[in-house]
């Protein structure tokens, strides 16, 4: 069975018309005779959207009971049994109620697609997993429900439902998005012009990336290798040298001016062995390219120019930035070089050759080019200079018995032996010397350097050529053997060090310890230069440096160490105990960069830890201000009204009326006294002079006092608290304040015929108390705004307070080790979930 087609309507923000567009498409298909059903659609009370549903076949929702509350969800089984051609399933990122078949709605959609059913769905850009934190940073509202990007990217069609911020705000003011009581709060918070503009840009860029993927797939499928300048892309080629910093910055300036993507590429040898690129330079340049908004790539190829061009064409690059050749003019006579070769074969790709400080300095020689030991090379020279004359003397008595061919083969064997021992240059000397000795002593006319026949010339020339070819192969093999051995040792060392660091709780010290042990050093010290370290001898002056971390006896300055590895301008890794060879130094250079990264992460973590108590203190102070401004207002107003009435000279009250006014004043002042006492206790607790007093308390005993305080308004509140629930660990006074604020908020927005309900259940060592109302609810993207001080969604006046009750409730809940989170009530409304630890769990802790 063919898999169904998925079409997703993507929006930058709620209200742009995603569901409206999906319903219009459903009606168009139904009008063409397609079997279309509406599996799940959320109209959010919008009349225009609800009107589009009329006339379409709508599947009934299924009811799921969770913790004593009934919820409605999309009925996947009914949709599969109905088996229509197209199903409309709104809100792809929705999380299903526990007890449903799948955890996420996109998993339900996947089941429909597997069954061969086409699906129309919707999603907002803030629900994409990769953008969730970015949107939260911009809007200040974290999203609890997300969908993996891959799910949306796999869709057969993604249609952007776009609208300018100004147009969306006009729609809101006309009441086409939210009810009138929520418009002002939404416009002043989430739906600000800046927020909407940023979200729109994010949605456009994300969709542009998907379009780019589709274009790349089409080019691959059609085997198109020519560059299509649909979008500027700049690729900078790195060689592993210090000039890479200059090239990256130049490429970044080109990319910024043209609004292009920036990529850096380094071509490693096709044999997988270490090349001439410096690990330290590449590690630093990778951080640089990423800090400039680009990406780093490493490819493998024996032909460096071709590998660069293949990569550039693979990413559809339009510009390629290369460094001018480091090779001298004489060397360029024999080889055009990478830059010239790439330019000649680049085709439609523009090539920039950038000059730098390393131009003309010559190619760097790798340590692997001296693969043979000095002892073997000396022995090779001795054999070439002394062995060939000795061989000639040994063959002279047999000159009349052996043919020239036999003599050439014997000399060739000796030359090959010298090549195996000493490498190319001793073999070259042996070949030239052997040629001369053969010509003088064994080729007629004897005793002269004259060669009588062409056959002899050919034989001697083949002898020299074979000797040089074998010597070259021996040299290459020796270098490759050393490189392979070094690469294997480096890889094993890197893997061991990385594993030890990852498993450690202190990455920086673990890294230094493993470096010390791996290279048998007496100490490894990470030094940081002070601000005063600007003298000419600063690397030798201990006063200019201070120790950041050390394993072993700390080294006072980089100059005092046997090996000094700079890391940037202000950090240095000092190694004491022995001088590292070049191969080991290359490995340590890579870990020196990682040490700098670990230090930065460690300091960021320390800063975050230092800020956390300040944030907690600020949250508590916010809660205190909330209580002073909000909770004290009502009793003060009541007491003042009662006293003002009694003092009025124009009014005559009966005895009963006087008693009622006095009782009102007395009750308000008592309530005021209790609140002030609680606030003072919280203030002392925040100052550290009053310990917390959490005690075991049963919710069935804690809720009724809160309802009593709310008065007659709370008479209809339904209680569903089982008697066998465990006790919670909480401060009774603070818990009462939380319940009063949360239940009072629910009463304020509940319709008269559906009062809120209060239920509770135990779960994994905690007790969850749920206050459920069936009012207008709060949009998901504005739920966190409810907990912002001085903000009450939808209010236009402050006659009933200034919107600090929920901010106070959350602050108090967190002060007791609990949480207060909002959830959508199925069918409309809001559910506040207060989670507190069980008394037994809290006691053990």
CSV table of N, CA and C in Angstrom, one decimal, residues 66-67 699 720-722 724-728 759-770 834-838:
chain,number,residue,atom,x,y,z
A,66,UNK,N,-8.5,10.8,32.8
A,66,UNK,CA,-7.2,10.8,33.4
A,66,UNK,C,-7.3,11.5,34.8
A,67,UNK,N,-7.0,10.8,35.8
A,67,UNK,CA,-7.0,11.3,37.2
A,67,UNK,C,-8.3,11.9,37.6
A,699,UNK,N,-4.3,17.3,52.5
A,699,UNK,CA,-5.0,18.2,51.7
A,699,UNK,C,-6.5,18.4,52.0
A,720,UNK,N,-12.9,16.8,45.1
A,720,UNK,CA,-12.7,15.4,44.8
A,720,UNK,C,-11.4,14.9,45.3
A,721,UNK,N,-11.2,15.0,46.6
A,721,UNK,CA,-10.0,14.6,47.3
A,721,UNK,C,-10.2,13.4,48.1
A,722,UNK,N,-9.6,12.3,47.7
A,722,UNK,CA,-9.7,11.0,48.4
A,722,UNK,C,-9.2,11.1,49.8
A,724,UNK,N,-7.7,8.7,51.4
A,724,UNK,CA,-6.5,7.9,51.6
A,724,UNK,C,-5.2,8.5,50.9
A,725,UNK,N,-5.3,9.7,50.5
A,725,UNK,CA,-4.1,10.4,50.0
A,725,UNK,C,-3.0,10.6,51.0
A,726,UNK,N,-1.8,10.4,50.7
A,726,UNK,CA,-0.7,10.7,51.7
A,726,UNK,C,-0.6,12.2,52.0
A,727,UNK,N,-0.1,12.4,53.2
A,727,UNK,CA,0.1,13.8,53.6
A,727,UNK,C,1.2,14.5,52.8
A,728,UNK,N,1.2,15.8,52.6
A,728,UNK,CA,2.2,16.5,51.9
A,728,UNK,C,3.0,17.3,52.9
A,759,UNK,N,-9.4,18.6,42.7
A,759,UNK,CA,-9.1,17.2,42.8
A,759,UNK,C,-7.6,17.0,43.2
A,760,UNK,N,-7.3,15.8,43.6
A,760,UNK,CA,-5.9,15.5,44.0
A,760,UNK,C,-5.6,14.0,43.8
A,761,UNK,N,-4.4,13.7,43.5
A,761,UNK,CA,-3.9,12.3,43.3
A,761,UNK,C,-2.5,12.2,43.7
A,762,UNK,N,-2.0,11.0,44.1
A,762,UNK,CA,-0.6,10.8,44.4
A,762,UNK,C,0.1,10.2,43.1
A,763,UNK,N,1.3,10.6,42.9
A,763,UNK,CA,2.1,10.2,41.8
A,763,UNK,C,3.6,10.3,42.0
A,764,UNK,N,4.3,9.1,42.1
A,764,UNK,CA,5.7,9.1,42.1
A,764,UNK,C,6.3,9.9,43.2
A,765,UNK,N,5.8,9.7,44.5
A,765,UNK,CA,6.4,10.4,45.6
A,765,UNK,C,5.9,11.8,45.7
A,766,UNK,N,4.9,12.2,44.9
A,766,UNK,CA,4.4,13.6,45.0
A,766,UNK,C,2.9,13.5,45.0
A,767,UNK,N,2.3,14.6,45.4
A,767,UNK,CA,0.8,14.7,45.4
A,767,UNK,C,0.5,15.9,44.5
A,768,UNK,N,-0.4,15.7,43.5
A,768,UNK,CA,-0.8,16.7,42.6
A,768,UNK,C,-2.2,17.2,43.0
A,769,UNK,N,-2.4,18.5,43.2
A,769,UNK,CA,-3.7,19.1,43.4
A,769,UNK,C,-4.0,19.9,42.2
A,770,UNK,N,-5.2,19.6,41.6
A,770,UNK,CA,-5.6,20.2,40.3
A,770,UNK,C,-6.9,21.0,40.5
A,834,UNK,N,-0.9,22.0,41.2
A,834,UNK,CA,0.1,22.2,42.3
A,834,UNK,C,0.6,20.9,42.7
A,835,UNK,N,2.0,20.8,42.6
A,835,UNK,CA,2.7,19.5,42.9
A,835,UNK,C,3.5,19.8,44.2
A,836,UNK,N,3.3,18.9,45.2
A,836,UNK,CA,4.0,19.0,46.4
A,836,UNK,C,4.6,17.6,46.8
A,837,UNK,N,5.7,17.6,47.5
A,837,UNK,CA,6.3,16.3,47.9
A,837,UNK,C,5.5,15.6,49.0
A,838,UNK,N,5.4,14.3,48.9
A,838,UNK,CA,4.8,13.6,50.0
A,838,UNK,C,5.6,13.8,51.3
